[in-house]
Short mmCIF file of C-alpha atoms in Angstrom, two decimals:
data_model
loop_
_atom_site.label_atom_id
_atom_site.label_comp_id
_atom_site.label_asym_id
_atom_site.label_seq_id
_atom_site.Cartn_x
_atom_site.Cartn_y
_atom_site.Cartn_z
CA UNK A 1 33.19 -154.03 14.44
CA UNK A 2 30.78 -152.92 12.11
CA UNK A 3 32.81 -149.30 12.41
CA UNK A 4 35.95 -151.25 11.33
CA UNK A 5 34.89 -153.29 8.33
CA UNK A 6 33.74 -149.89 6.82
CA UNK A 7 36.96 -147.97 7.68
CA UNK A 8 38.34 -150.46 5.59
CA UNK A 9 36.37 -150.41 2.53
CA UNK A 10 36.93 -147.25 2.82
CA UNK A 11 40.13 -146.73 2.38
CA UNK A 12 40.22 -149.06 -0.51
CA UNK A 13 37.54 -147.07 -2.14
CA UNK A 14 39.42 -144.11 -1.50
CA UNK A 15 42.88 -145.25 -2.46
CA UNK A 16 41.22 -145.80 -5.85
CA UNK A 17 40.14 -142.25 -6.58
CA UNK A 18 42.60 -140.76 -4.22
CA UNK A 19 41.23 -137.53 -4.13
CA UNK A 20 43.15 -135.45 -1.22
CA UNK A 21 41.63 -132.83 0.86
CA UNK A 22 43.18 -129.89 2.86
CA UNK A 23 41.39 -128.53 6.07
CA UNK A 24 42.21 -127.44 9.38
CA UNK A 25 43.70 -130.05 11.87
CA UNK A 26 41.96 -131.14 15.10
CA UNK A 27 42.61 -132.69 18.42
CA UNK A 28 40.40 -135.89 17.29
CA UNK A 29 43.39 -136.12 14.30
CA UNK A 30 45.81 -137.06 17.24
CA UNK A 31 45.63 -140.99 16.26
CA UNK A 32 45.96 -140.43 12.87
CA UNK A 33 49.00 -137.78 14.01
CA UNK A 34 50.73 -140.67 15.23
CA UNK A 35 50.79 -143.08 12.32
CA UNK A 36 53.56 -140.38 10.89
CA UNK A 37 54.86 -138.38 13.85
CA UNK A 38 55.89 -141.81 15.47
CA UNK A 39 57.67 -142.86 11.99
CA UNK A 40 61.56 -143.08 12.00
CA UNK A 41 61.38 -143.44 8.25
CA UNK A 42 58.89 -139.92 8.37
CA UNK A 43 60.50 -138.38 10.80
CA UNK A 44 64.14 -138.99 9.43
CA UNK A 45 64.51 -135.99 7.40
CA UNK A 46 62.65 -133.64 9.79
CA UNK A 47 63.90 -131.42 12.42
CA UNK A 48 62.09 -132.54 15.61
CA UNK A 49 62.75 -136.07 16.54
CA UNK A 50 60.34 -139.22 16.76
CA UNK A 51 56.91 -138.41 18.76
CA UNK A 52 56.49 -141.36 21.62
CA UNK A 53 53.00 -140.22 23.17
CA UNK A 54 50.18 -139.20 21.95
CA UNK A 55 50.47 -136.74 24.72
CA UNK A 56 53.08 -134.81 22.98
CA UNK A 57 50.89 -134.88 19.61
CA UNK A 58 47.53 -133.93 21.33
CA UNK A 59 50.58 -131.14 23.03
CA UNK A 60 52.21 -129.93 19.30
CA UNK A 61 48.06 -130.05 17.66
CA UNK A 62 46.51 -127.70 20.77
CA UNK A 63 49.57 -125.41 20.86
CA UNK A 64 51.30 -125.27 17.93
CA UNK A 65 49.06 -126.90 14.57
CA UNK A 66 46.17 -125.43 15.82
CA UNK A 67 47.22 -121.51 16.32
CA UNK A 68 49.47 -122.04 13.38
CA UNK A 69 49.07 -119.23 10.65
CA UNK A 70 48.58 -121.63 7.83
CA UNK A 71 48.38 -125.72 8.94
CA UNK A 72 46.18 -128.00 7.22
CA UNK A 73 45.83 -131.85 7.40
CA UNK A 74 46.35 -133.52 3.98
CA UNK A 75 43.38 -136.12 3.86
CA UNK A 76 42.18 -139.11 1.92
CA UNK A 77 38.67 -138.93 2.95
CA UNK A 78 38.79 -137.08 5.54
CA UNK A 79 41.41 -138.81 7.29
CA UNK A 80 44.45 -136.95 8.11
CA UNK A 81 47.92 -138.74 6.24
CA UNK A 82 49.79 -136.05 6.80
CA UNK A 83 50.01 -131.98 7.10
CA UNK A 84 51.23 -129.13 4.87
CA UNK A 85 52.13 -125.67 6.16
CA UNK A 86 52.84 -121.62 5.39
CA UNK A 87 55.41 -119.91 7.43
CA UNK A 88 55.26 -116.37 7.00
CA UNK A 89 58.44 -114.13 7.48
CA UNK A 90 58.10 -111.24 9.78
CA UNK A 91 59.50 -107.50 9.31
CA UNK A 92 61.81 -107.23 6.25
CA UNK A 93 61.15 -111.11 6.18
CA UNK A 94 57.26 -110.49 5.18
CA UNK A 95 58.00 -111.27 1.83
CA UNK A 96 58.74 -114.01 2.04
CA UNK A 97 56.78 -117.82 3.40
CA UNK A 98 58.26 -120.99 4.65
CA UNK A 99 56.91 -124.39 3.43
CA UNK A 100 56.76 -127.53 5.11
CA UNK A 101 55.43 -130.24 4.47
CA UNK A 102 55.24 -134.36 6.36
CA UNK A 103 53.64 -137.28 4.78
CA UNK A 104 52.52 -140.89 6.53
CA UNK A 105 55.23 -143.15 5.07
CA UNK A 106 52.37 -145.88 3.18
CA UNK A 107 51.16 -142.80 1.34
CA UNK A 108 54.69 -142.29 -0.30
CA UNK A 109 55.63 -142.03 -4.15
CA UNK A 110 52.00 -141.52 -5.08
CA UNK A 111 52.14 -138.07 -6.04
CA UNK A 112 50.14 -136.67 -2.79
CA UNK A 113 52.18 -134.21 -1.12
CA UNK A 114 52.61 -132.62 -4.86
CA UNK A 115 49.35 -132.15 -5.27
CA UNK A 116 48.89 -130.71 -1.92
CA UNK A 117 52.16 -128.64 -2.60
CA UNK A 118 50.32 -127.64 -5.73
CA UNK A 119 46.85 -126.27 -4.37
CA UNK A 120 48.83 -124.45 -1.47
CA UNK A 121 50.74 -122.54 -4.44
CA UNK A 122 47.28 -121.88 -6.08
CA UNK A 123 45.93 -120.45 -3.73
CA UNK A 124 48.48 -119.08 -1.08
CA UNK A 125 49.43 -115.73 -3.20
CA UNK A 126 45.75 -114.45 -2.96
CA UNK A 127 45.41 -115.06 0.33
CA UNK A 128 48.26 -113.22 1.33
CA UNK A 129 48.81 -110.40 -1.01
CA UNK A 130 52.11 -109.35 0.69
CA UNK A 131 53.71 -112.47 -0.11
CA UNK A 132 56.17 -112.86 -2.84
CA UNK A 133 58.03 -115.73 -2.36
CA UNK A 134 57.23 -119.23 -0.93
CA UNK A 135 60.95 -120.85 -0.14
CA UNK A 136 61.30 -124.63 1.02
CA UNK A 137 64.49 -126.02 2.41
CA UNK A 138 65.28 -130.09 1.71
CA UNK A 139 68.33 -131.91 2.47
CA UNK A 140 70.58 -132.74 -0.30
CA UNK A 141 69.58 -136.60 0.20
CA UNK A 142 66.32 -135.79 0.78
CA UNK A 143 65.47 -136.65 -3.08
CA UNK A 144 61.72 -137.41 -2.96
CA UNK A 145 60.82 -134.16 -1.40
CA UNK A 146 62.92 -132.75 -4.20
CA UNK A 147 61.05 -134.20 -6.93
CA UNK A 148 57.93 -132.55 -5.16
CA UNK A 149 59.08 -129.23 -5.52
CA UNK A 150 60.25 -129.53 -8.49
CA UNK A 151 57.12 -130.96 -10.07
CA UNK A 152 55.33 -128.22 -8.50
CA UNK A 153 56.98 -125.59 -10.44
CA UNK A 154 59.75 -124.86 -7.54
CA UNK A 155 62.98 -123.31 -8.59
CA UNK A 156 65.95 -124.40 -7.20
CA UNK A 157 67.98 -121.61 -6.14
CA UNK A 158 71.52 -123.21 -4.73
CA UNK A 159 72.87 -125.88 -1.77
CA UNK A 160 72.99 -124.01 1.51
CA UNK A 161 75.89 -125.78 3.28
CA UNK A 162 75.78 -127.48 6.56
CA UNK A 163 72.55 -125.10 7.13
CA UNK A 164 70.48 -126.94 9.76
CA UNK A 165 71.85 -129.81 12.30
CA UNK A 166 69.04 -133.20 11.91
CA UNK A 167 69.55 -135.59 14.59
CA UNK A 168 72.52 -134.15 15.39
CA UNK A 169 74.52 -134.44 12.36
CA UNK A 170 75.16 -130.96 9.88
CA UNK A 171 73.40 -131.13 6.61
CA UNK A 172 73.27 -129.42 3.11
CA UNK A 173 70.53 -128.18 2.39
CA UNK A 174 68.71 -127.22 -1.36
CA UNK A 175 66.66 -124.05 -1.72
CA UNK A 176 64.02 -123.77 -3.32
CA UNK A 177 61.30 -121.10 -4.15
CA UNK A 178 58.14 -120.28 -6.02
CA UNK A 179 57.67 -116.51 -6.38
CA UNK A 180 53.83 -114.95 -6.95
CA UNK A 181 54.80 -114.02 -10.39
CA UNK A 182 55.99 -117.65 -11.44
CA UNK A 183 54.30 -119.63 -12.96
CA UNK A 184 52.78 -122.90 -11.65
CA UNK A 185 53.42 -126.13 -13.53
CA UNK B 1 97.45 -99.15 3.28
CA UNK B 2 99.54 -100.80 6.19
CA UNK B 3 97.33 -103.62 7.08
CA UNK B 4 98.56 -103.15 10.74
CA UNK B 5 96.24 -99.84 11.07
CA UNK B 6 93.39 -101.84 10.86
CA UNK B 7 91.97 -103.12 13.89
CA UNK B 8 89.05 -104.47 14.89
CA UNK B 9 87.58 -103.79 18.81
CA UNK B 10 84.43 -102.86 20.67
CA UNK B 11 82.31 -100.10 20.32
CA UNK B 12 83.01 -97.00 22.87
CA UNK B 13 80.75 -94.44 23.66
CA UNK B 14 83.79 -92.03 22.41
CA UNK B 15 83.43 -93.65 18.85
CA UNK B 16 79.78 -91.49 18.47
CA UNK B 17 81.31 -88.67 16.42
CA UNK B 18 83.22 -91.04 14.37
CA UNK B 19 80.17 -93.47 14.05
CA UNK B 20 77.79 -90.61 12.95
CA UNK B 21 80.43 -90.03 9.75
CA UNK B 22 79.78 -93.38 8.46
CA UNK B 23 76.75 -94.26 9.91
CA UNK B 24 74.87 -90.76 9.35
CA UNK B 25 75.98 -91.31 4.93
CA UNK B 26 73.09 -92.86 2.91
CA UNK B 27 75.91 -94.13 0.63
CA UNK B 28 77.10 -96.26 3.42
CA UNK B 29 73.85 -97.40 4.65
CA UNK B 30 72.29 -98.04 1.59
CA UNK B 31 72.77 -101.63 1.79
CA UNK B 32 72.11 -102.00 5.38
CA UNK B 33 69.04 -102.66 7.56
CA UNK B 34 70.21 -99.56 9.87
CA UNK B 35 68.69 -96.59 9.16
CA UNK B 36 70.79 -93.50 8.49
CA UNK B 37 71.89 -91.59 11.77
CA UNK B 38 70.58 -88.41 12.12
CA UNK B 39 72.73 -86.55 14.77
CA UNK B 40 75.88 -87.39 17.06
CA UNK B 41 73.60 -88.07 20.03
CA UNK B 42 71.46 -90.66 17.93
CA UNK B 43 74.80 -92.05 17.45
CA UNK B 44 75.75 -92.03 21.31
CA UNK B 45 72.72 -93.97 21.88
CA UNK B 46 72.75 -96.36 19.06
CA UNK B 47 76.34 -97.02 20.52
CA UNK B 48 75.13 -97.64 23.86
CA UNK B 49 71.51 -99.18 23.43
CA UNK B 50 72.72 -101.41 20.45
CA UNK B 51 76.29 -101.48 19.20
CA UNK B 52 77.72 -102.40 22.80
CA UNK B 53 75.09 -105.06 24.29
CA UNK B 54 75.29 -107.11 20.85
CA UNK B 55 76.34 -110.64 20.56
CA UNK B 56 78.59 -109.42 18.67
CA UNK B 57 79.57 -106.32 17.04
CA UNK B 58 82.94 -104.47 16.24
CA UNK B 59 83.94 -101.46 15.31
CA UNK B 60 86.50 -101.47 12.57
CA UNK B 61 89.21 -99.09 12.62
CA UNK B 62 92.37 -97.08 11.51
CA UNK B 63 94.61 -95.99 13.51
CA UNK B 64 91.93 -96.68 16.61
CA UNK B 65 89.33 -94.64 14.70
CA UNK B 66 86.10 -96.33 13.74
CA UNK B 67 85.26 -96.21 10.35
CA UNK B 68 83.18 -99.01 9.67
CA UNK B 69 81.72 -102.09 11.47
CA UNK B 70 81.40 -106.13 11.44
CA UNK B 71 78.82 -107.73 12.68
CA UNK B 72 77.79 -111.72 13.60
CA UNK B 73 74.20 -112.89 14.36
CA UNK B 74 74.37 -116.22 15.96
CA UNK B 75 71.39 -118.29 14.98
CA UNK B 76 69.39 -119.93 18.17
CA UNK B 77 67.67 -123.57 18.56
CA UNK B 78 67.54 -125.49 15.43
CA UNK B 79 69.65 -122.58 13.65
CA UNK B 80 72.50 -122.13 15.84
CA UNK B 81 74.88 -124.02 13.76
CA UNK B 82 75.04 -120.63 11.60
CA UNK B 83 75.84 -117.09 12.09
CA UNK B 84 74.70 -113.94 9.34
CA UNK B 85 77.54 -111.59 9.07
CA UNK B 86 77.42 -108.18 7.78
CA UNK B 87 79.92 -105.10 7.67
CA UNK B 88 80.04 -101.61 6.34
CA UNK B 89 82.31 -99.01 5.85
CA UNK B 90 82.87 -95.00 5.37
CA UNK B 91 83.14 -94.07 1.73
CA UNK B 92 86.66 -92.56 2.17
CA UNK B 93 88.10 -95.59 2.79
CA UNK B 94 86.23 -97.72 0.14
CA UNK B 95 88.17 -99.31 -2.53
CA UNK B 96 91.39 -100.06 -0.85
CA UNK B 97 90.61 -103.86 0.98
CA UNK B 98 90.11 -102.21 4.52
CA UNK B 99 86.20 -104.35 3.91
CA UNK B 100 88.49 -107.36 3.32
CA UNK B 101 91.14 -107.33 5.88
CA UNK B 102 88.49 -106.53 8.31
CA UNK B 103 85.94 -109.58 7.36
CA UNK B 104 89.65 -111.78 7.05
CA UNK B 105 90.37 -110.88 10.90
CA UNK B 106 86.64 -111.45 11.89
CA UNK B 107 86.04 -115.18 10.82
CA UNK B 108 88.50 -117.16 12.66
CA UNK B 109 87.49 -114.88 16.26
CA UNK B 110 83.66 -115.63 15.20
CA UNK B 111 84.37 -118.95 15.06
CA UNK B 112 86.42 -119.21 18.27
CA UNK B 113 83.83 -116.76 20.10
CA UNK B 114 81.17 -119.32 18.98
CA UNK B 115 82.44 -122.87 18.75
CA UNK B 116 78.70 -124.23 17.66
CA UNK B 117 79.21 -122.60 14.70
CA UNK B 118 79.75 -124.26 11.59
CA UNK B 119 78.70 -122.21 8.45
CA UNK B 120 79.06 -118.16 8.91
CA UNK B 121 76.78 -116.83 5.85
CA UNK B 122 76.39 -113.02 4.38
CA UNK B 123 73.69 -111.84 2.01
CA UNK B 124 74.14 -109.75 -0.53
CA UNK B 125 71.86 -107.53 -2.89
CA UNK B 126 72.69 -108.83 -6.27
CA UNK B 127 73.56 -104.97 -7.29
CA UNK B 128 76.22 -104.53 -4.64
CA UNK B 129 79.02 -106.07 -6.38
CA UNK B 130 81.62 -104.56 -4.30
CA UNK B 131 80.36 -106.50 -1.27
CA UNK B 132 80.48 -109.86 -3.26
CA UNK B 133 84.26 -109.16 -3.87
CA UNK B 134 84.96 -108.78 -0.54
CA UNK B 135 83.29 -111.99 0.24
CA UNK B 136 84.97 -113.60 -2.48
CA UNK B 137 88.03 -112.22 -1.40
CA UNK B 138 88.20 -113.49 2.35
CA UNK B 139 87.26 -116.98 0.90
CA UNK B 140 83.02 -117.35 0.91
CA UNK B 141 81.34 -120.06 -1.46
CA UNK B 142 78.51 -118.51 -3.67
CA UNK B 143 75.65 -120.89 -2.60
CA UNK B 144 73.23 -119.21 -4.87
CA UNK B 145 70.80 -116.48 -5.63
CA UNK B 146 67.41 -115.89 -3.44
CA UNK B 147 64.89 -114.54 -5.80
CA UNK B 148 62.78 -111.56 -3.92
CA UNK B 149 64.16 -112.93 -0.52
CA UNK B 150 63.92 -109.77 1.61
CA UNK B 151 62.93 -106.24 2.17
CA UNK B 152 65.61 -103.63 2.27
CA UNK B 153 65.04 -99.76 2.60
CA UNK B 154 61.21 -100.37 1.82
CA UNK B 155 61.94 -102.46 -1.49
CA UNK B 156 62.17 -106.15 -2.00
CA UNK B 157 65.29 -107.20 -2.95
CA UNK B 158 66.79 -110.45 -4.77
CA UNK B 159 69.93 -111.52 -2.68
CA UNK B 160 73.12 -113.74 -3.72
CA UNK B 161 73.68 -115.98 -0.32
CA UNK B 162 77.78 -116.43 0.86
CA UNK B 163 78.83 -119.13 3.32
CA UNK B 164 82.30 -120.48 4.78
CA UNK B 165 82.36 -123.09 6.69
CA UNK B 166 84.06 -123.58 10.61
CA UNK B 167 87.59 -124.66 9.53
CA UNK B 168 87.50 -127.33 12.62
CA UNK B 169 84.89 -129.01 10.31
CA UNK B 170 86.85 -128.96 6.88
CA UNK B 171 89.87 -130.69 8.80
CA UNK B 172 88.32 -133.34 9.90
CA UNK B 173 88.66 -137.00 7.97
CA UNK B 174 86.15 -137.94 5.54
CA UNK B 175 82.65 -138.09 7.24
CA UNK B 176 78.42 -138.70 6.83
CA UNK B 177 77.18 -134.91 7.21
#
């Protein structure tokens, strides 16, 4: 009970500051997985459909998020609202990164994932020296995750057409990239 | 040139002295990921180890003669609605639209060959402008240009992406995509 009451003034202490932290994602974030994975509205513009367990999320964290190259959990103290990812081309690909990027749906419109977006740029180019350009693809009517990229410093590069099929319909798609010698906004 | 001399068809272990020609010039595979043939038996085993068991791959030729190639890359899981094409051919025979008629013959088999297909994309070094006529030639969109996108004979190049889209698609009434 007790545990509850400060959860909550928590999160309105936090929601104030809003300070957002990256880190590594854990089995324990499974819950917290679900608030987002589980989200039609989240989940809409995404290429995997709707999670309905938590089996399959404690399934994608332990073998997938967890050996990932480059996951993190985006969190407002501490507690994971989402996740932000690197997805690094291989062979004559090695240039170049794929982001990604899925927020929990309350946490929308506040400027969060573009921060995150943001301190991944910052900091992703030293890490991997090899890497020149970080890409991310968003459908056309996908406009939010748009304005992330392009308030991060993102430039967009052209409309793939009917690139990827989401929930089994063709969409265009808008490319986007940040190269190591850009500079960030 | 008589645009019935140009056929396209499979790769035959026969084509290897032919293949080593085109495939052995730096000229021709400047642009490509192949690396430049060395010797007719490299060829004879690129032809059997490669060119033959690929989804698909086809020799383009003249008068049954291979001088060039086209091929498609079907994408798999979440990309197979889109294929990567790419094509090259000798240096004698640049110039004259052989590149052209070739691709023009390709698309509507690539489509047929793979029906999940919708978009059939190329990508080209933003130097190679005779490879972005051909594309605009045979009827490709210029989607844009993908700054320091990939590595190509050991140096990272920017490339202008092509697409055309499965012409089943572009008949259909007005629809959500």
């Amino acid at each position: 009970m007790a545990e509850n009451l400060d959860k909550s003034g928590g999160e309105r202490r936090v929601q104030e500051s809003m300070e957002i932290t990256l880190r590594p994602i854990e089995l324990s974030d499974a819950d917290d997985f679900m608030v987002w994975a589980a989200d039609d509205k989240v989940t809409r513009f995404c290429l995997w459909d709707t999670y309905t367990s938590k089996e399959q999320a404690l399934n994608y964290i332990k073998n997938c998020a967890i050996p990932h190259p480059w996951l993190k959990v985006i969190c407002i103290g501490n507690r994971a609202i989402g996740t932000i990812s690197v997805t690094p081309g291989s062979g004559f690909d090695r240039c170049r990164a794929e982001l990604g990027y899925v927020l929990s749906y309350k946490y929308w419109c506040k400027g969060i994932v573009t921060r995150a977006v943001k301190m991944v740029a910052s900091t992703i180019f030293n890490e991997w020296p090899y890497l020149e350009r970080l890409q991310a693809i968003v459908a056309t009517d996908n406009e939010g995750s748009q304005r992330v990229l392009e308030k991060a410093g993102f430039q967009r590069e052209g409309v793939l057409r009917k690139y990827s099929v989401i929930k089994g319909k063709t969409k265009d798609e808008v490319m986007f990239s940040l190269l190591s010698t850009d500079s960030f906004v | 040139m008589d645009p019935s001399r140009i056929t396209l068809r499979g790769f035959r272990p026969t084509d290897a002295d032919d293949l080593f020609s085109w495939a052995g010039d730096d000229r021709v595979t400047r642009s490509l990921r192949w690396k430049t043939l060395t010797s007719n038996q490299e060829a004879l085993t690129f032809i059997k180890e490669v060119c033959m068991p690929h989804p698909w791959r086809r020799s383009i030729c003249i008068d049954d003669r291979s001088i060039g190639f086209i091929s498609v890359f079907p994408g798999s899981g979440d990309d197979r609605c889109r294929a990567d094409i790419g094509y090259a051919i000798a240096v004698e025979f640049w110039g004259k639209g052989i590149a052209s008629k070739a691709v023009e013959m390709a698309i509507p088999q690539v489509f047929r060959d793979f029906p999940e297909i919708v978009r059939l994309q190329a990508h080209v070094a933003v130097e190679n402008k005779a490879s972005q006529r051909v594309l605009e030639k045979t009827g490709f969109s210029k989607d844009g240009l993908l700054r320091k996108y990939s590595y190509l004979k050991g140096r990272i190049h920017d490339l202008i992406v092509y697409s055309i889209l499965s012409p089943e698609i572009e008949v259909l009434p007005s629809h959500s995509c």
